[in-house]
Amino acid sequence: MNPTDFIVVGAGSAGCVVARGLAERGFHVRLLEAGPPAANPASDRPAYYPRLFGSALDWGFHSQRQVALAGRRLPQPRGRGPGGSTLLNAMIWMPPTAADREALATAGGAAWQPAVFDQAVQAIEAWVRPENPRWLGEGSRQFLTLADTALEAFPHRRMNQLGRRRTAADVLAESPAASRVCRQVALVDRLEIQAQRVVGVRLHDAAAGTQGTKWLTAKRGVILAAGTFQSPAILMRSGIGPAAELRRCGIEVRRDVAAVGAGLTDHLVMPVVYSTPALVPFRLPRALRDVARWQTMGSGPLTSNLAEVGGFASVTVASRDTPATVQFHVTPTDYLRYPADGSTAAMTLAVTDSQPRSRGRVGIDSSDAAAPPRIDPGYLTDDSDLDVLVAGVRLARSLAARLPAVSGGGQETLPGRRRDEDQGIAKAVRRFAQTLYHPVGTCALGQATQSVVDPELRLRGVEGCWVVDASVLPMLPIANPNATVMALAYHFSRGWPLENASS
């Protein structure tokens, strides 16, 4: 058996790309994933993905009660199994914008200059091979025809292959070097640190209690790719994090790092929903002819990722110095009811503030690796975020009024026309806004010594450990972040570990 050069914790978007990149450079990698080894067959069918929330493929996390969202606890779906969140996301492939690349370069310096990072973006696209939609609902097609200088509308490319979901695990498996990656089902308790060097990981062993007795070693080091919620939780259980919080959990403090778990940022989405009696309802289960069409040709309504098309526009609010960018996702469904109720035709223009200013944090309440992390996104704690969403709802209404699917007898069901004043729209946002599943920032990279990881993604204060996932992004990308995360993982895997890890 070949010795392990690197342990990669987490087989999601970042972990699978890191494992493939290192394997193709000749390294032997042990890839750890706590989820079930086999995927749910329903995950292949794009239109079924909301049914996977709360299933065995979902960690089933929830936020803390959000005061600004009427005290609600929001589900925080995260993929569990080979492929991570690519098992149950909406498959949208949107490369980082020019502004995203510039912001990353500002935070990370020379290693992240746009010209350098662009090469990684192009390379990961060659691995993923995102495809254009193979079917669009009538409402989505109408949205694309809106001629408006204030709106940039487009169909979403998708992480699909012939109309079937394509996961990060698929991207890894097709590499000729995949045989150098040993995949193992395991829940990581904490890092194993000896003389200020990470030499391996302790595994959670329910029979042994919260302090795992089984551990794995790696010659060159450990790469945390467990995601925005779980990478900081692993660091905290390892004694690296806010000292007071660690002591409350009975954990010995190795390094007091306030930034571990801080800076949590997420996209909040407000659905603007319309009944569309002129259209055919989009419902599950589909007719047998739709299933046959998907199975034989990879086309038809089963290939819909629901968030079929979208767009960007600017809105101006008094609480922001500059215009804010809002993103729209257009679905052929009632955003809040699908797939439970498809009895009536509906469509949604879902509104997102692309660059929210609210920040939250991730923490732990126990040293037990099986306990869920404490997730407080701090939604709408910056008042300007609410202002942007209210303005976005107004813009969505003006766009919807020009869609034949709506103007031909449709009615706004959410927020509802009786909520016409800003105060009423704001109240609806607080009651109905949801996560768009884009958490980042809890182990942010930076050039300052107080950042969790340095520009080469090395964990500060110890040797032999890197963090490579959405948690290191110091800012939320303007659009859906999966492509950015996978490009970041590619960029990392093709460079630094060889030069900066001792054998």
PDB file of C-alpha atoms in Angstrom, residues 305-434:
ATOM      1  CA  ASN A 305     -32.648  22.935 -12.560  1.00  0.00           C
ATOM      2  CA  LEU A 306     -35.644  25.130 -11.624  1.00  0.00           C
ATOM      3  CA  ALA A 307     -33.421  28.242 -11.408  1.00  0.00           C
ATOM      4  CA  GLU A 308     -33.388  28.105 -15.185  1.00  0.00           C
ATOM      5  CA  VAL A 309     -32.449  31.643 -16.140  1.00  0.00           C
ATOM      6  CA  GLY A 310     -31.392  34.752 -14.329  1.00  0.00           C
ATOM      7  CA  GLY A 311     -29.950  38.190 -14.590  1.00  0.00           C
ATOM      8  CA  PHE A 312     -28.237  41.109 -12.916  1.00  0.00           C
ATOM      9  CA  ALA A 313     -29.455  44.648 -12.428  1.00  0.00           C
ATOM     10  CA  SER A 314     -28.524  47.674 -10.334  1.00  0.00           C
ATOM     11  CA  VAL A 315     -30.685  49.362  -7.731  1.00  0.00           C
ATOM     12  CA  THR A 316     -30.041  52.552  -5.798  1.00  0.00           C
ATOM     13  CA  VAL A 317     -30.830  52.868  -2.100  1.00  0.00           C
ATOM     14  CA  ALA A 318     -30.086  55.720   0.277  1.00  0.00           C
ATOM     15  CA  SER A 319     -28.221  53.461   2.718  1.00  0.00           C
ATOM     16  CA  ARG A 320     -25.548  52.508   0.156  1.00  0.00           C
ATOM     17  CA  ASP A 321     -22.948  54.897  -1.236  1.00  0.00           C
ATOM     18  CA  THR A 322     -22.968  53.180  -4.633  1.00  0.00           C
ATOM     19  CA  PRO A 323     -25.603  51.280  -6.638  1.00  0.00           C
ATOM     20  CA  ALA A 324     -26.139  47.718  -5.436  1.00  0.00           C
ATOM     21  CA  THR A 325     -26.188  44.716  -7.755  1.00  0.00           C
ATOM     22  CA  VAL A 326     -29.165  42.407  -7.428  1.00  0.00           C
ATOM     23  CA  GLN A 327     -29.364  38.979  -9.004  1.00  0.00           C
ATOM     24  CA  PHE A 328     -32.541  37.296 -10.229  1.00  0.00           C
ATOM     25  CA  HIS A 329     -33.223  33.562 -10.458  1.00  0.00           C
ATOM     26  CA  VAL A 330     -36.340  32.716 -12.462  1.00  0.00           C
ATOM     27  CA  THR A 331     -38.108  29.428 -11.723  1.00  0.00           C
ATOM     28  CA  PRO A 332     -41.198  27.768 -13.305  1.00  0.00           C
ATOM     29  CA  THR A 333     -42.581  27.123  -9.810  1.00  0.00           C
ATOM     30  CA  ASP A 334     -43.855  28.669  -6.622  1.00  0.00           C
ATOM     31  CA  TYR A 335     -40.458  28.993  -4.924  1.00  0.00           C
ATOM     32  CA  LEU A 336     -41.729  28.267  -1.415  1.00  0.00           C
ATOM     33  CA  ARG A 337     -44.148  25.433  -2.243  1.00  0.00           C
ATOM     34  CA  TYR A 338     -42.359  23.323  -4.855  1.00  0.00           C
ATOM     35  CA  PRO A 339     -42.244  20.318  -4.991  1.00  0.00           C
ATOM     36  CA  ALA A 340     -44.971  19.828  -2.371  1.00  0.00           C
ATOM     37  CA  ASP A 341     -47.663  21.655  -4.357  1.00  0.00           C
ATOM     38  CA  GLY A 342     -47.661  21.824  -8.142  1.00  0.00           C
ATOM     39  CA  SER A 343     -51.433  21.955  -8.592  1.00  0.00           C
ATOM     40  CA  THR A 344     -51.436  25.474 -10.038  1.00  0.00           C
ATOM     41  CA  ALA A 345     -49.080  27.081 -12.511  1.00  0.00           C
ATOM     42  CA  ALA A 346     -46.680  29.628 -11.048  1.00  0.00           C
ATOM     43  CA  MET A 347     -43.355  31.302 -11.612  1.00  0.00           C
ATOM     44  CA  THR A 348     -40.926  33.092  -9.334  1.00  0.00           C
ATOM     45  CA  LEU A 349     -38.519  35.964  -9.776  1.00  0.00           C
ATOM     46  CA  ALA A 350     -36.218  35.400  -6.811  1.00  0.00           C
ATOM     47  CA  VAL A 351     -34.254  38.491  -5.743  1.00  0.00           C
ATOM     48  CA  THR A 352     -30.802  38.468  -4.123  1.00  0.00           C
ATOM     49  CA  ASP A 353     -28.495  41.219  -2.899  1.00  0.00           C
ATOM     50  CA  SER A 354     -25.281  40.075  -4.554  1.00  0.00           C
ATOM     51  CA  GLN A 355     -22.976  41.794  -2.056  1.00  0.00           C
ATOM     52  CA  PRO A 356     -24.673  41.810   1.362  1.00  0.00           C
ATOM     53  CA  ARG A 357     -22.935  43.624   4.196  1.00  0.00           C
ATOM     54  CA  SER A 358     -24.327  41.531   7.053  1.00  0.00           C
ATOM     55  CA  ARG A 359     -21.891  39.175   8.761  1.00  0.00           C
ATOM     56  CA  GLY A 360     -22.349  36.259  11.129  1.00  0.00           C
ATOM     57  CA  ARG A 361     -20.260  33.446  12.509  1.00  0.00           C
ATOM     58  CA  VAL A 362     -19.953  29.704  12.967  1.00  0.00           C
ATOM     59  CA  GLY A 363     -19.184  28.235  16.366  1.00  0.00           C
ATOM     60  CA  ILE A 364     -19.413  25.003  18.318  1.00  0.00           C
ATOM     61  CA  ASP A 365     -21.329  24.077  21.443  1.00  0.00           C
ATOM     62  CA  SER A 366     -19.517  20.813  22.100  1.00  0.00           C
ATOM     63  CA  SER A 367     -16.237  19.024  21.500  1.00  0.00           C
ATOM     64  CA  ASP A 368     -18.248  16.176  19.956  1.00  0.00           C
ATOM     65  CA  ALA A 369     -17.631  15.918  16.204  1.00  0.00           C
ATOM     66  CA  ALA A 370     -21.125  14.479  15.749  1.00  0.00           C
ATOM     67  CA  ALA A 371     -22.748  17.630  17.166  1.00  0.00           C
ATOM     68  CA  PRO A 372     -23.838  20.168  14.527  1.00  0.00           C
ATOM     69  CA  PRO A 373     -21.985  23.478  14.351  1.00  0.00           C
ATOM     70  CA  ARG A 374     -23.709  26.607  15.624  1.00  0.00           C
ATOM     71  CA  ILE A 375     -24.592  28.652  12.539  1.00  0.00           C
ATOM     72  CA  ASP A 376     -25.538  32.306  12.889  1.00  0.00           C
ATOM     73  CA  PRO A 377     -25.486  33.987   9.456  1.00  0.00           C
ATOM     74  CA  GLY A 378     -26.558  37.339  10.926  1.00  0.00           C
ATOM     75  CA  TYR A 379     -28.993  37.910   8.075  1.00  0.00           C
ATOM     76  CA  LEU A 380     -30.109  41.556   7.660  1.00  0.00           C
ATOM     77  CA  THR A 381     -28.070  42.753  10.643  1.00  0.00           C
ATOM     78  CA  ASP A 382     -26.882  45.495   8.293  1.00  0.00           C
ATOM     79  CA  ASP A 383     -29.988  47.557   7.534  1.00  0.00           C
ATOM     80  CA  SER A 384     -28.850  48.363   4.008  1.00  0.00           C
ATOM     81  CA  ASP A 385     -29.289  44.699   3.006  1.00  0.00           C
ATOM     82  CA  LEU A 386     -33.013  44.948   3.690  1.00  0.00           C
ATOM     83  CA  ASP A 387     -33.209  48.177   1.693  1.00  0.00           C
ATOM     84  CA  VAL A 388     -31.594  46.465  -1.307  1.00  0.00           C
ATOM     85  CA  LEU A 389     -34.020  43.540  -1.195  1.00  0.00           C
ATOM     86  CA  VAL A 390     -37.010  45.873  -0.979  1.00  0.00           C
ATOM     87  CA  ALA A 391     -35.731  47.766  -4.027  1.00  0.00           C
ATOM     88  CA  GLY A 392     -35.116  44.444  -5.766  1.00  0.00           C
ATOM     89  CA  VAL A 393     -38.710  43.360  -5.163  1.00  0.00           C
ATOM     90  CA  ARG A 394     -39.937  46.571  -6.750  1.00  0.00           C
ATOM     91  CA  LEU A 395     -37.714  45.983  -9.777  1.00  0.00           C
ATOM     92  CA  ALA A 396     -38.904  42.366 -10.037  1.00  0.00           C
ATOM     93  CA  ARG A 397     -42.493  43.610 -10.109  1.00  0.00           C
ATOM     94  CA  SER A 398     -41.756  45.995 -12.960  1.00  0.00           C
ATOM     95  CA  LEU A 399     -40.108  43.191 -14.946  1.00  0.00           C
ATOM     96  CA  ALA A 400     -42.883  40.695 -14.237  1.00  0.00           C
ATOM     97  CA  ALA A 401     -45.507  43.130 -15.462  1.00  0.00           C
ATOM     98  CA  ARG A 402     -43.960  42.841 -18.927  1.00  0.00           C
ATOM     99  CA  LEU A 403     -44.126  39.037 -19.034  1.00  0.00           C
ATOM    100  CA  PRO A 404     -47.125  37.635 -20.950  1.00  0.00           C
ATOM    101  CA  ALA A 405     -47.268  34.762 -18.443  1.00  0.00           C
ATOM    102  CA  VAL A 406     -48.078  37.317 -15.735  1.00  0.00           C
ATOM    103  CA  SER A 407     -49.885  40.061 -17.621  1.00  0.00           C
ATOM    104  CA  GLY A 408     -52.239  37.485 -19.162  1.00  0.00           C
ATOM    105  CA  GLY A 409     -54.250  36.935 -15.984  1.00  0.00           C
ATOM    106  CA  GLY A 410     -51.503  36.220 -13.474  1.00  0.00           C
ATOM    107  CA  GLN A 411     -51.548  37.500  -9.914  1.00  0.00           C
ATOM    108  CA  GLU A 412     -48.744  38.279  -7.481  1.00  0.00           C
ATOM    109  CA  THR A 413     -49.094  35.859  -4.568  1.00  0.00           C
ATOM    110  CA  LEU A 414     -45.905  36.872  -2.697  1.00  0.00           C
ATOM    111  CA  PRO A 415     -45.334  39.448  -1.299  1.00  0.00           C
ATOM    112  CA  GLY A 416     -48.808  40.238  -2.713  1.00  0.00           C
ATOM    113  CA  ARG A 417     -50.047  43.519  -4.116  1.00  0.00           C
ATOM    114  CA  ARG A 418     -51.539  44.592  -0.799  1.00  0.00           C
ATOM    115  CA  ARG A 419     -47.932  44.956   0.373  1.00  0.00           C
ATOM    116  CA  ASP A 420     -47.201  47.958  -1.797  1.00  0.00           C
ATOM    117  CA  GLU A 421     -45.439  50.232   0.667  1.00  0.00           C
ATOM    118  CA  ASP A 422     -41.792  49.681   1.569  1.00  0.00           C
ATOM    119  CA  GLN A 423     -42.762  48.762   5.120  1.00  0.00           C
ATOM    120  CA  GLY A 424     -45.047  45.984   3.920  1.00  0.00           C
ATOM    121  CA  ILE A 425     -42.445  44.630   1.490  1.00  0.00           C
ATOM    122  CA  ALA A 426     -39.830  44.673   4.261  1.00  0.00           C
ATOM    123  CA  LYS A 427     -42.172  42.731   6.536  1.00  0.00           C
ATOM    124  CA  ALA A 428     -42.616  40.108   3.804  1.00  0.00           C
ATOM    125  CA  VAL A 429     -38.844  39.845   3.376  1.00  0.00           C
ATOM    126  CA  ARG A 430     -38.434  39.192   7.090  1.00  0.00           C
ATOM    127  CA  ARG A 431     -41.113  36.472   6.996  1.00  0.00           C
ATOM    128  CA  PHE A 432     -40.291  34.706   3.724  1.00  0.00           C
ATOM    129  CA  ALA A 433     -36.654  35.273   2.646  1.00  0.00           C
ATOM    130  CA  GLN A 434     -34.514  32.128   2.462  1.00  0.00           C
TER     131      GLN A 434
END
